[in-house]
Amino acid sequence: MDLVPALEEPLKKVLGPPTAKVMAEHLGLHTVGDLLHHYPRRYEERGQLTHLADLPMDEHVTVVAMVADARLHSFASAKSPRGKGQRLEVTITDGHGRLQLVFFGNGVHKPHKELLPGTRAMFAGKVSVFNRRLQLAHPAYELLRGDTEEAVETWAGALIPLYPATAKLESWKIGKAVQTVLPSAQEAVDPLPDSLREGRGLVSLPEALLKIHRPHTKADIDAARTRLKWDEAFVLQVALARRRHADAQLPAVPRRPAADGLLSAFDDRLPFTLTDGQRKVSAEIFDDLATDHPMHRLLQGEVGSGKTLVALRAMLAVVDAGGQAALLAPTEVLAQQHHRSVVEMMGELAEGGMLGGADRATKVVLLTGSMGTAARRQALLDLVTGEAGIVIGTHALIEDKVRFHDLGLVVVDEQHRFGVEQRDALRGKGKQPPHLLVMTATPIPRTVAMTVFGDLETSVLDQLPAGRSPIASHVVPAADKPHFLARAWERVREEVANGHQAYVVCPRIGDEDDDPKKAGRKKSPEDEAEKRPPLAVLDVADHLAKGPLQGLTVEVLHGRMHPDDKDAVMRRFAAGDTDVLVATTVIEVGVNVPNATAMVIMDADRFGVSQLHQLRGRVGRGSAPGLCLLVTEMPEASPARQRLGAVAATLDGFELSRIDLEQRREGDVLGQAQSGARSSLRVLAVIEDEEVIEQAREEAVAVVEADPELTAHPGLRTALDALVDEEREQYLEKG
């Protein structure tokens, strides 16, 4: 992180080109500093052997064990038909289990001499099965002698660090490379201000690097990890605090709604009262809109908590104040759906300039890539003249041709589907930076919000509007209990018989084979393991229409249909003309059909936790109770089944997002947010280290308020420059 000249030394110079090339290509390590920040994943104790009994299949593992016996066999093969082929079988033990190693051909001579019974060594290789027994074929190994000078030096201390390694570079080779560059750690410039470090009793950075790579005790490891977590949390929070500070200096036009304008006319039309949550969040947003610097707010809410209504009220407030508002949606289906529901909610208030339109009305236009030329030309004209107060669209809004009269607010729906560049391009269309409201229906644990969206203020809607119904969720184990699946289809028929509708969701469309690019794509390990591709919309719809759901109207919806066809299918479903909609995840977000009460998710184990929660939120949107059935063929003990059990057990999206995050690595979450660059978090765990993140945020705010340019903190500036490389800097600026 803190790359100063000694740590900026390319590894090529220090370790030689071949090793440096492997480190760059396989581990993304280029400099001495990168290598010093490649921390051990875990540590083996010299006197304690690893458990061989629970090694994972098909993974590269490093084990420390003792040779129990070694036997050399001769055999006949195509290369040596006279029985001259040689195979060395070595059995190693850790006192609990045994594992077989095999070496063939010329590769037997060295291990035959070195791997004698009683020898201790580290072995690394890929776990495979032969004759129903686990084995490592041709593993790399490093003898653990305690006698030679070099071995004592390399394995100093009682703890052996095991590094995240690859097939091309074993853990101990990385360990040796680290030992080579470790003296440079003394020159690492400390990014933490002295007062902070001393106040919190943290060791210095050089000491932390020495202790994490060459610990003598477990206390050394703890002290090093605590210190390095602080580095990661603090430097990231300083970057975000500086962003917020810079945003606060930008000019923006304050937008205050008129006392008896469009917003109050709209509120008078509403057939229900707002929830307390909606009122509170609206007040936060209106306060932000009234300031003379741009609002940057994240609105996160449970599925179905009424975020769209809150966003629409914010847009109407801006139109009242003479500005325009743009709502950016991730898909055409969703843009059309938003446009329909906004126009319905506003009624004659959306008919500005038209016969029958109300006095205070404005125009609400839709702009998508697939619109006809005439409609598109009219929409663009309405925007540039200011005739349209509200525009709803996809990334088509970002194109150069699109000009606004006075863009005052940008609302981005489903943040994670938009590149930062796209948001930035839309924000660049205002005369001054417009206010920004980001909506996400994926509840985010607080610390993740502070880490990933730390440059946005956060509002949370966790109260469901009155009239929403509970959703019952059940796992349907199709392989163990096929009659459960038959019952699932009966339940769908029962819902339809009661005048309701159902969704069936599949992971795949089913016409991929026609696509030569996709045909050759490598299968995921899960696909390989199950030996069957995920279920597809086209196949399932055909099977249902001819079989279990015969006689019902079944339609399909997926992302590769023509936009007009998609819109027509959604309209028929919304009107109640279709009984069952078989779809991909295009229905995941924002689709609102209150009469749909049942959802069957096929191959539910192929979806993530938050995605399942999103999908489930499409039912139970009316007064009738919802039903969500998660169909899977995974065995009961598998992690996938536990994941589905968790989704079935709770409707609390925040609880599920914690489970989701604990199962995935934070790197995935942060990698996506941090401009797709490699996650900067190596020891910080966003869920476990909540306290560190909160404290680091407080410290960062204090430092930035006192010294925005960090002139008194050269070490911190250096660390920031390394963390916020150009790509990341742009990400934060556009955030």
XYZ file of C-alpha atoms in Angstrom:
735
model
C 0.000 0.000 0.000
C 2.722 2.439 1.032
C 5.034 2.153 -1.937
C 8.116 4.278 -1.260
C 11.323 4.003 -3.298
C 12.756 0.891 -1.575
C 9.354 -0.763 -1.802
C 8.849 0.371 -5.399
C 11.814 -1.751 -6.503
C 10.547 -4.135 -9.232
C 10.628 -7.799 -8.180
C 12.425 -8.553 -11.457
C 15.543 -6.873 -10.063
C 15.369 -8.547 -6.666
C 14.159 -12.084 -7.433
C 15.149 -12.477 -11.079
C 12.895 -12.361 -14.172
C 11.450 -15.950 -14.115
C 10.093 -15.762 -10.520
C 8.981 -12.152 -10.982
C 7.057 -13.108 -14.148
C 5.111 -15.857 -12.339
C 4.381 -13.527 -9.411
C 3.105 -10.797 -11.743
C 0.982 -13.105 -13.907
C -0.505 -15.350 -11.238
C -0.582 -13.227 -8.082
C -0.607 -9.666 -9.433
C 2.582 -8.820 -7.488
C 5.017 -6.458 -9.232
C 7.093 -4.639 -6.599
C 8.795 -5.346 -3.281
C 5.921 -3.495 -1.585
C 3.326 -5.719 -3.297
C 5.119 -8.828 -2.056
C 5.433 -7.512 1.511
C 1.662 -6.972 1.470
C 0.994 -10.534 0.257
C 0.230 -11.882 3.715
C 0.190 -15.522 4.858
C -3.267 -17.090 4.761
C -2.557 -19.180 7.863
C 0.333 -20.630 9.858
C 1.416 -24.189 10.650
C 3.063 -24.918 13.943
C 6.321 -26.794 13.615
C 5.229 -29.384 16.161
C 1.670 -29.713 14.949
C 0.718 -31.581 11.783
C -2.160 -30.639 9.509
C -5.255 -32.792 9.270
C -5.002 -34.915 6.164
C -8.478 -36.356 6.699
C -10.394 -33.339 5.414
C -8.497 -32.175 2.336
C -10.673 -30.548 -0.353
C -10.835 -32.263 -3.754
C -9.314 -30.572 -6.812
C -7.683 -27.830 -4.765
C -4.035 -26.914 -4.426
C -3.087 -27.620 -0.830
C 0.009 -27.296 1.308
C 0.405 -29.833 4.112
C 3.057 -30.438 6.723
C 3.499 -34.152 7.444
C 5.914 -36.984 8.162
C 6.858 -39.799 5.771
C 5.499 -43.122 7.106
C 6.855 -45.326 4.321
C 8.144 -45.157 0.742
C 8.078 -47.965 -1.844
C 9.484 -48.099 -5.346
C 7.522 -50.262 -7.831
C 8.439 -51.313 -11.361
C 5.757 -51.736 -13.998
C 5.359 -52.289 -17.720
C 4.033 -49.428 -19.830
C 3.909 -48.341 -23.467
C 7.159 -46.401 -22.966
C 8.956 -49.197 -21.108
C 7.361 -52.517 -22.125
C 9.946 -54.601 -20.233
C 8.729 -53.547 -16.834
C 11.312 -50.790 -16.517
C 8.735 -48.087 -15.656
C 9.136 -46.835 -12.099
C 6.581 -45.533 -9.646
C 7.403 -44.253 -6.169
C 4.566 -44.422 -3.640
C 5.112 -42.450 -0.455
C 2.631 -42.534 2.433
C 2.633 -39.488 4.702
C 0.848 -39.065 8.028
C -0.125 -36.271 10.354
C -0.957 -38.539 13.268
C -4.672 -38.420 12.350
C -4.902 -39.432 8.717
C -2.772 -40.692 5.856
C -2.240 -39.492 2.312
C -0.507 -41.123 -0.611
C 2.000 -39.326 -2.826
C 2.999 -40.750 -6.225
C 5.990 -39.959 -8.428
C 6.649 -41.515 -11.880
C 9.480 -42.001 -14.358
C 12.617 -39.934 -13.952
C 10.843 -37.909 -11.271
C 11.291 -40.745 -8.723
C 15.056 -40.481 -8.131
C 15.282 -37.329 -5.999
C 12.275 -38.076 -3.725
C 13.411 -41.712 -3.391
C 16.672 -40.478 -1.892
C 15.152 -37.690 0.216
C 11.744 -38.883 1.427
C 12.866 -41.535 3.870
C 10.567 -42.765 6.668
C 10.637 -40.308 9.573
C 11.412 -37.287 7.344
C 9.266 -34.184 7.946
C 8.421 -31.941 5.018
C 5.929 -29.527 3.517
C 4.135 -30.931 0.476
C 2.118 -28.953 -2.089
C -0.010 -30.253 -4.928
C -3.512 -30.810 -6.264
C -5.660 -33.301 -4.397
C -7.042 -36.049 -6.662
C -8.586 -39.486 -6.175
C -7.096 -42.771 -7.359
C -8.625 -46.147 -6.453
C -11.022 -44.282 -4.160
C -8.136 -42.882 -2.117
C -6.947 -39.279 -1.939
C -3.516 -38.673 -3.392
C -1.105 -35.975 -4.531
C 0.630 -36.756 -7.829
C 4.147 -35.321 -8.219
C 3.786 -32.846 -5.344
C 6.429 -30.208 -4.823
C 8.029 -30.540 -1.383
C 10.417 -28.792 0.978
C 12.201 -30.803 3.672
C 11.913 -29.403 7.185
C 15.368 -30.070 8.541
C 16.391 -28.143 11.593
C 20.102 -28.521 11.100
C 21.426 -26.610 8.111
C 22.067 -22.915 8.429
C 19.793 -22.023 5.513
C 16.833 -24.081 6.755
C 17.093 -22.596 10.225
C 17.177 -19.121 8.699
C 14.290 -19.737 6.283
C 12.048 -21.408 8.828
C 13.002 -19.186 11.735
C 10.455 -19.218 14.518
C 8.043 -21.920 15.500
C 5.334 -20.869 13.041
C 5.493 -21.707 9.329
C 3.605 -19.140 7.213
C 1.460 -20.634 4.434
C 0.818 -18.135 1.637
C -2.014 -17.903 -0.890
C -0.224 -19.831 -3.650
C -0.783 -21.124 -7.170
C 0.117 -24.298 -9.040
C 3.072 -22.410 -10.531
C 4.419 -21.081 -7.244
C 4.282 -23.069 -4.011
C 3.802 -21.431 -0.646
C 7.371 -21.968 0.543
C 8.835 -20.441 -2.631
C 6.747 -17.337 -1.914
C 7.972 -17.576 1.694
C 11.611 -17.615 0.551
C 10.985 -14.648 -1.766
C 9.410 -12.740 1.139
C 12.452 -13.478 3.330
C 14.633 -11.994 0.584
C 12.746 -8.687 0.546
C 11.882 -8.545 4.258
C 14.801 -6.224 5.185
C 13.140 -3.537 2.989
C 10.188 -3.518 5.425
C 12.323 -1.289 7.678
C 11.918 1.481 5.088
C 8.119 1.312 4.928
C 6.727 4.787 5.640
C 3.975 4.633 8.241
C 0.629 5.985 6.994
C -0.940 6.218 10.469
C -0.436 9.514 12.323
C 1.739 8.943 15.436
C -0.995 10.178 17.767
C -3.475 7.662 16.356
C -0.992 4.790 16.520
C 0.110 5.514 20.060
C -3.432 6.265 21.244
C -4.627 2.879 20.036
C -1.518 0.947 21.064
C -0.677 -0.227 17.527
C 2.788 -1.478 16.477
C 4.681 0.420 13.749
C 4.277 -0.645 10.120
C 7.810 -2.117 9.719
C 7.263 -4.134 12.901
C 3.842 -5.335 11.688
C 5.324 -6.516 8.378
C 8.121 -8.396 10.164
C 5.699 -10.008 12.590
C 3.173 -11.115 9.984
C 5.836 -12.766 7.806
C 8.133 -14.093 10.539
C 6.130 -14.494 13.734
C 7.633 -16.153 16.800
C 4.368 -16.398 18.711
C 0.643 -16.212 18.023
C 0.641 -12.851 19.817
C 2.987 -11.546 17.076
C 0.430 -12.533 14.426
C -2.435 -10.873 16.326
C -0.487 -7.631 16.826
C 0.477 -7.551 13.127
C -3.033 -8.286 11.843
C -4.637 -5.702 14.136
C -2.202 -3.069 12.886
C -2.614 -3.998 9.191
C -6.415 -3.988 9.497
C -6.167 -0.436 10.790
C -4.042 0.552 7.784
C -6.585 -0.779 5.329
C -9.619 0.655 7.109
C -8.048 4.040 7.818
C -6.502 4.712 4.395
C -9.750 3.748 2.643
C -11.838 5.907 4.997
C -9.468 8.870 4.484
C -9.923 8.513 0.716
C -13.719 8.537 1.176
C -13.643 11.387 3.725
C -11.605 13.510 1.290
C -14.163 12.718 -1.412
C -17.033 13.837 0.822
C -15.081 16.951 1.791
C -14.437 17.822 -1.879
C -18.102 17.202 -2.782
C -19.175 19.564 -0.020
C -17.152 22.316 -1.769
C -18.928 21.818 -5.157
C -21.667 24.308 -6.057
C -25.230 23.105 -6.729
C -28.567 24.807 -7.219
C -30.707 24.435 -4.072
C -34.077 22.918 -5.043
C -36.974 23.658 -2.670
C -40.496 22.477 -3.534
C -43.149 25.190 -3.982
C -45.696 25.418 -1.156
C -48.676 24.509 -3.330
C -46.910 23.073 -6.351
C -46.666 19.743 -8.119
C -45.511 17.818 -5.036
C -48.414 18.848 -2.829
C -50.885 18.195 -5.697
C -49.367 14.707 -6.029
C -49.524 14.026 -2.272
C -53.218 15.002 -2.306
C -53.842 12.361 -4.973
C -52.254 9.481 -3.054
C -54.857 6.883 -2.009
C -52.835 5.968 1.107
C -50.715 7.658 3.741
C -46.926 7.446 3.665
C -45.235 5.168 6.216
C -43.208 6.817 8.991
C -40.067 5.509 7.280
C -41.018 7.106 3.951
C -41.707 10.438 5.699
C -38.398 10.364 7.589
C -36.327 9.472 4.505
C -38.159 12.074 2.367
C -37.324 14.735 4.973
C -33.603 13.766 4.811
C -33.685 14.009 1.009
C -35.528 17.362 0.949
C -33.010 18.795 3.443
C -30.173 17.722 1.129
C -31.891 19.133 -1.970
C -32.240 22.513 -0.267
C -28.465 22.925 0.205
C -26.096 24.650 -2.209
C -23.819 21.641 -2.656
C -24.843 18.411 -4.400
C -26.692 15.714 -2.474
C -24.968 12.324 -2.607
C -27.356 9.908 -0.945
C -27.806 6.148 -0.999
C -31.415 5.059 -0.457
C -31.480 1.417 0.507
C -34.647 -0.371 1.377
C -36.187 -3.740 1.772
C -37.785 -5.251 -1.294
C -41.176 -3.571 -1.626
C -40.599 -0.838 0.972
C -41.744 1.906 -1.418
C -38.395 3.354 -2.559
C -39.803 4.337 -5.957
C -42.461 6.523 -4.320
C -39.818 8.285 -2.196
C -37.668 8.861 -5.307
C -40.666 10.155 -7.297
C -41.507 12.682 -4.553
C -37.885 13.907 -4.686
C -38.133 14.269 -8.483
C -41.411 16.230 -8.182
C -39.809 18.555 -5.600
C -37.033 19.350 -8.102
C -39.534 19.926 -10.942
C -41.434 22.264 -8.579
C -38.226 24.223 -8.120
C -37.852 24.679 -11.889
C -35.416 21.835 -12.545
C -35.577 18.469 -14.334
C -35.084 14.991 -12.906
C -33.743 11.871 -14.623
C -34.271 8.288 -13.463
C -31.675 5.870 -14.806
C -32.796 2.209 -14.881
C -30.567 -0.793 -15.655
C -32.830 -2.522 -18.229
C -35.466 -1.539 -20.779
C -38.052 -3.738 -19.029
C -37.456 -1.823 -15.828
C -37.402 1.611 -17.507
C -40.765 0.876 -19.178
C -42.161 -0.466 -15.902
C -41.025 2.664 -14.004
C -42.465 4.917 -16.710
C -45.814 3.123 -16.572
C -46.058 3.209 -12.787
C -44.941 6.871 -12.511
C -47.497 7.966 -15.118
C -50.206 5.923 -13.347
C -49.329 7.367 -9.935
C -49.286 10.948 -11.280
C -52.423 10.720 -13.449
C -53.254 14.086 -15.063
C -50.184 15.598 -13.329
C -48.082 13.698 -15.924
C -49.937 15.275 -18.860
C -48.238 18.661 -18.995
C -49.114 20.595 -22.149
C -51.801 18.074 -23.106
C -55.569 18.384 -23.192
C -56.945 17.275 -19.850
C -53.604 17.851 -18.131
C -53.677 19.583 -14.749
C -52.477 23.205 -14.387
C -49.349 22.259 -12.480
C -48.650 19.176 -14.626
C -45.355 18.308 -16.254
C -44.420 15.859 -18.973
C -42.928 12.422 -18.141
C -40.950 11.006 -21.076
C -39.346 7.618 -21.677
C -36.021 7.336 -23.490
C -34.610 3.909 -24.402
C -32.280 2.602 -27.102
C -34.965 0.734 -29.018
C -37.450 3.626 -29.481
C -38.524 4.634 -32.981
C -36.875 7.695 -34.545
C -39.918 9.983 -34.311
C -40.668 9.168 -30.656
C -37.006 9.574 -29.814
C -36.755 12.943 -31.572
C -39.819 14.207 -29.687
C -38.419 12.983 -26.323
C -35.075 14.740 -26.968
C -36.915 17.946 -27.888
C -39.020 17.787 -24.708
C -35.833 17.490 -22.658
C -33.891 20.333 -24.240
C -36.842 22.766 -24.075
C -37.645 21.809 -20.488
C -41.159 20.716 -21.490
C -40.470 17.340 -19.823
C -39.779 17.670 -16.101
C -39.120 13.964 -15.642
C -37.282 11.566 -17.943
C -36.989 7.843 -17.320
C -34.564 5.798 -19.347
C -31.734 3.339 -19.734
C -28.113 4.160 -20.601
C -29.583 5.811 -23.748
C -29.899 8.890 -21.474
C -26.120 9.146 -21.325
C -25.492 9.546 -25.061
C -23.943 12.793 -26.268
C -27.072 13.804 -28.201
C -29.146 14.034 -25.007
C -29.329 17.629 -23.717
C -31.272 18.916 -20.729
C -32.783 22.333 -20.115
C -31.783 22.287 -16.415
C -30.938 18.895 -14.900
C -31.330 19.138 -11.128
C -31.533 15.533 -9.880
C -30.255 12.173 -11.074
C -31.825 9.054 -9.542
C -29.947 5.818 -10.253
C -31.915 2.618 -9.733
C -30.062 -0.522 -8.665
C -26.641 1.031 -8.275
C -24.616 -2.164 -8.679
C -25.665 -2.574 -12.305
C -24.289 0.745 -13.450
C -20.694 1.545 -14.173
C -19.401 4.579 -12.363
C -18.561 6.151 -15.733
C -22.227 5.975 -16.751
C -23.413 7.779 -13.633
C -20.695 10.354 -14.116
C -21.656 10.969 -17.744
C -25.260 11.670 -16.718
C -24.178 13.955 -13.880
C -22.053 15.880 -16.365
C -25.217 16.974 -18.196
C -26.237 19.514 -15.559
C -25.232 23.210 -15.779
C -23.924 22.684 -12.252
C -23.443 19.249 -10.655
C -26.967 17.851 -10.125
C -28.063 16.210 -6.890
C -27.632 12.417 -6.877
C -29.862 9.774 -5.302
C -28.794 6.152 -5.639
C -31.442 3.500 -4.911
C -30.623 -0.105 -4.112
C -33.048 -2.864 -3.198
C -30.221 -5.080 -2.012
C -29.927 -4.343 1.699
C -26.291 -3.698 2.560
C -24.849 -4.294 6.032
C -23.930 -0.984 7.623
C -20.179 -1.521 7.557
C -20.251 -2.476 3.888
C -22.195 0.694 3.148
C -19.519 2.618 5.073
C -16.756 0.897 3.131
C -18.153 0.573 -0.378
C -20.464 3.576 -0.508
C -18.588 5.608 2.079
C -18.826 8.720 -0.073
C -22.650 8.623 0.054
C -24.879 9.483 2.995
C -27.218 6.569 3.696
C -30.991 6.461 4.225
C -32.675 3.179 5.114
C -36.310 2.197 4.488
C -36.980 -0.902 6.558
C -40.721 -0.605 7.065
C -43.112 -2.245 4.597
C -46.186 -0.266 3.502
C -49.564 -1.320 4.913
C -51.352 -3.934 2.834
C -48.199 -5.926 1.994
C -48.611 -9.638 2.657
C -46.207 -12.103 4.239
C -44.367 -14.498 1.917
C -44.008 -18.169 2.884
C -40.774 -19.685 1.534
C -39.925 -23.384 1.294
C -37.042 -25.432 -0.092
C -38.187 -28.144 -2.538
C -35.562 -30.945 -2.664
C -36.379 -32.260 -6.158
C -33.770 -35.048 -6.171
C -34.480 -36.456 -2.670
C -38.257 -36.002 -2.830
C -39.607 -35.795 -6.414
C -43.205 -35.763 -5.126
C -42.455 -32.361 -3.520
C -41.840 -30.925 -7.003
C -45.116 -32.412 -8.272
C -46.832 -30.754 -5.295
C -45.168 -27.424 -6.194
C -46.868 -27.445 -9.602
C -50.186 -28.331 -7.925
C -49.759 -25.281 -5.681
C -49.229 -23.104 -8.784
C -52.459 -24.471 -10.291
C -54.284 -23.751 -7.005
C -53.073 -20.118 -6.998
C -54.240 -19.681 -10.612
C -57.599 -21.309 -9.777
C -57.992 -18.662 -7.044
C -57.592 -15.926 -9.653
C -53.876 -15.259 -9.079
C -50.726 -15.593 -11.222
C -47.283 -17.155 -10.840
C -43.655 -16.700 -11.878
C -41.283 -19.562 -12.690
C -37.627 -18.429 -12.720
C -34.755 -20.288 -14.450
C -31.014 -19.499 -14.535
C -30.659 -19.791 -18.321
C -32.536 -18.804 -21.504
C -31.994 -22.019 -23.446
C -30.956 -20.753 -26.886
C -27.284 -20.327 -25.959
C -26.124 -23.225 -28.125
C -26.867 -21.081 -31.180
C -24.273 -18.621 -29.938
C -20.824 -19.840 -31.044
C -19.071 -17.564 -28.532
C -20.870 -19.188 -25.638
C -20.706 -22.776 -26.833
C -16.981 -22.989 -26.169
C -17.105 -21.307 -22.782
C -15.624 -23.247 -19.884
C -18.113 -24.718 -17.467
C -18.048 -23.763 -13.819
C -16.956 -26.416 -11.276
C -20.586 -26.728 -10.150
C -21.701 -27.473 -13.706
C -18.950 -30.063 -14.061
C -19.866 -31.602 -10.736
C -23.513 -31.907 -11.608
C -22.930 -32.969 -15.207
C -25.975 -31.062 -16.377
C -26.417 -27.461 -17.455
C -28.736 -25.213 -15.451
C -32.421 -25.390 -16.377
C -33.490 -23.068 -19.166
C -36.561 -20.875 -19.645
C -37.449 -22.204 -23.107
C -37.191 -25.884 -22.068
C -39.025 -25.447 -18.774
C -41.839 -23.393 -20.339
C -42.334 -26.057 -23.003
C -42.312 -28.866 -20.406
C -44.802 -27.055 -18.137
C -47.211 -26.100 -20.922
C -47.343 -29.706 -22.165
C -47.205 -31.331 -18.719
C -47.833 -30.165 -15.138
C -49.421 -26.808 -16.105
C -51.283 -27.938 -19.247
C -54.332 -25.781 -19.931
C -52.896 -22.631 -18.300
C -51.542 -19.738 -20.372
C -47.754 -19.898 -20.059
C -45.487 -17.183 -21.561
C -41.726 -16.614 -21.540
C -39.654 -13.494 -20.822
C -35.882 -13.151 -21.151
C -33.194 -10.614 -21.950
C -32.610 -11.561 -25.602
C -36.189 -10.898 -26.713
C -36.932 -7.782 -28.770
C -37.783 -4.889 -26.388
C -41.292 -4.509 -27.888
C -41.968 -8.218 -27.351
C -40.719 -7.990 -23.757
C -42.955 -5.009 -23.120
C -45.965 -6.769 -24.657
C -45.380 -9.885 -22.494
C -45.100 -7.746 -19.337
C -48.264 -5.824 -20.239
C -50.234 -9.062 -20.743
C -48.946 -10.432 -17.454
C -49.710 -7.177 -15.600
C -53.219 -7.156 -17.110
C -53.813 -10.708 -15.859
C -54.061 -12.275 -19.338
C -51.147 -14.658 -18.625
C -51.344 -17.237 -15.812
C -47.677 -18.208 -15.553
C -44.604 -16.227 -16.624
C -41.454 -18.329 -17.111
C -38.542 -15.895 -16.964
C -34.863 -15.335 -16.286
C -33.761 -12.815 -13.651
C -34.981 -9.925 -15.852
C -37.880 -9.829 -13.368
C -35.493 -9.534 -10.407
C -35.891 -5.822 -9.828
C -38.786 -3.411 -9.814
C -41.388 -5.535 -11.606
C -44.677 -4.904 -9.800
C -47.683 -7.178 -10.438
C -49.695 -7.317 -7.173
C -51.864 -10.197 -8.484
C -48.817 -12.517 -8.797
C -48.726 -14.567 -5.590
C -46.517 -17.607 -6.333
C -42.935 -17.978 -7.483
C -41.074 -21.202 -8.251
C -37.294 -20.744 -8.615
C -35.722 -23.664 -10.507
C -32.094 -24.623 -9.695
C -32.318 -22.096 -6.869
C -28.807 -23.093 -5.727
C -27.416 -21.366 -8.855
C -28.469 -17.943 -7.532
C -26.885 -15.808 -4.835
C -28.620 -15.110 -1.533
C -29.439 -11.469 -2.293
C -30.645 -12.396 -5.781
C -33.067 -14.968 -4.338
C -34.315 -12.347 -1.878
C -34.811 -9.885 -4.747
C -36.712 -12.422 -6.825
C -38.908 -13.418 -3.917
C -39.854 -9.751 -3.475
C -41.817 -9.918 -6.738
C -44.645 -11.816 -4.969
C -46.718 -10.831 -1.921
C -47.098 -7.304 -3.310
C -50.891 -7.305 -2.968
C -53.332 -8.288 -0.240
C -53.080 -12.076 -0.852
C -50.219 -13.976 0.868
C -47.177 -14.831 -1.263
C -45.507 -18.198 -1.785
C -41.898 -18.781 -2.880
C -40.624 -22.310 -3.630
C -36.862 -22.842 -3.973
C -36.309 -25.955 -6.117
C -32.903 -27.659 -5.902
C -31.250 -30.996 -6.572
C -28.346 -30.367 -4.209
C -27.867 -32.888 -1.366
C -29.060 -31.960 2.106
C -25.633 -31.513 3.704
C -24.271 -29.233 0.962
C -23.458 -25.545 1.593
C -25.877 -24.658 -1.234
C -28.771 -26.279 0.643
C -27.785 -24.452 3.857
C -27.829 -21.203 1.895
C -31.341 -21.916 0.576
C -32.451 -22.886 4.091
C -31.272 -19.476 5.327
C -33.263 -17.676 2.614
C -36.382 -19.721 3.416
C -35.989 -19.012 7.143
C -36.053 -15.193 7.077
C -37.549 -12.308 5.116
C -35.062 -9.848 6.636
C -32.870 -8.662 3.781
C -30.251 -7.140 6.087
C -29.819 -10.464 7.895
C -29.541 -12.275 4.544
C -26.975 -9.783 3.254
C -24.773 -10.603 6.263
C -25.072 -14.331 5.526
C -24.329 -13.663 1.861
C -21.240 -11.659 2.696
C -19.945 -14.214 5.185
C -20.185 -16.903 2.502
C -18.538 -14.855 -0.231
C -15.259 -13.076 0.281
C -15.521 -9.346 0.814
C -13.146 -8.957 -2.091
C -16.019 -9.760 -4.424
C -18.158 -7.036 -2.932
C -15.397 -4.467 -2.774
C -13.749 -5.511 -6.013
C -16.961 -4.691 -7.813
C -17.320 -1.359 -6.085
C -13.717 -0.349 -6.374
C -13.818 0.044 -10.139
C -13.246 -3.660 -10.698
C -9.611 -3.329 -9.597
C -8.177 -5.958 -7.294
C -9.694 -5.459 -3.847
C -7.389 -3.488 -1.592
C -8.619 -5.400 1.427
C -6.321 -8.212 2.458
C -6.778 -8.574 6.206
C -9.840 -6.420 6.867
C -13.130 -8.345 6.951
C -16.041 -5.955 6.560
C -18.454 -7.979 8.667
C -16.129 -9.066 11.488
C -14.213 -5.815 11.776
C -17.182 -3.514 12.192
C -15.603 -1.783 15.174
C -12.307 -1.053 13.403
C -14.145 0.399 10.389
C -16.316 2.669 12.544
C -13.348 3.915 14.583
C -11.252 4.386 11.435
C -14.041 6.440 9.883
C -14.179 8.756 12.920
C -10.382 9.186 12.926
C -10.345 9.779 9.150
C -13.024 12.491 9.333
C -11.096 14.277 12.100
C -7.810 14.152 10.152
C -9.394 15.370 6.876
C -11.351 18.189 8.543
C -8.196 19.475 10.206
C -5.961 19.049 7.142
C -7.835 18.306 3.855
C -4.630 18.271 1.796
C -2.839 16.040 4.360
C 0.221 18.318 4.265
C 1.165 17.270 7.803
C 0.863 13.563 6.929
C 3.321 12.675 4.127
C 3.205 8.938 4.986
C -0.577 8.926 4.702
C -0.402 10.763 1.358
C 1.989 8.115 0.026
C -0.312 5.313 1.146
C -3.314 7.082 -0.425
C -1.514 7.517 -3.729
C -0.825 3.790 -3.772
C -4.354 2.774 -2.757
C -6.073 5.338 -4.904
C -4.143 4.696 -8.071
C -5.451 6.583 -11.071
C -8.256 4.155 -11.790
C -9.442 4.073 -8.188
C -9.105 7.877 -7.893
C -11.435 8.251 -10.862
C -13.817 5.775 -9.298
C -13.968 7.774 -6.092
C -14.358 11.041 -7.978
C -17.256 9.660 -9.928
C -18.818 7.910 -6.960
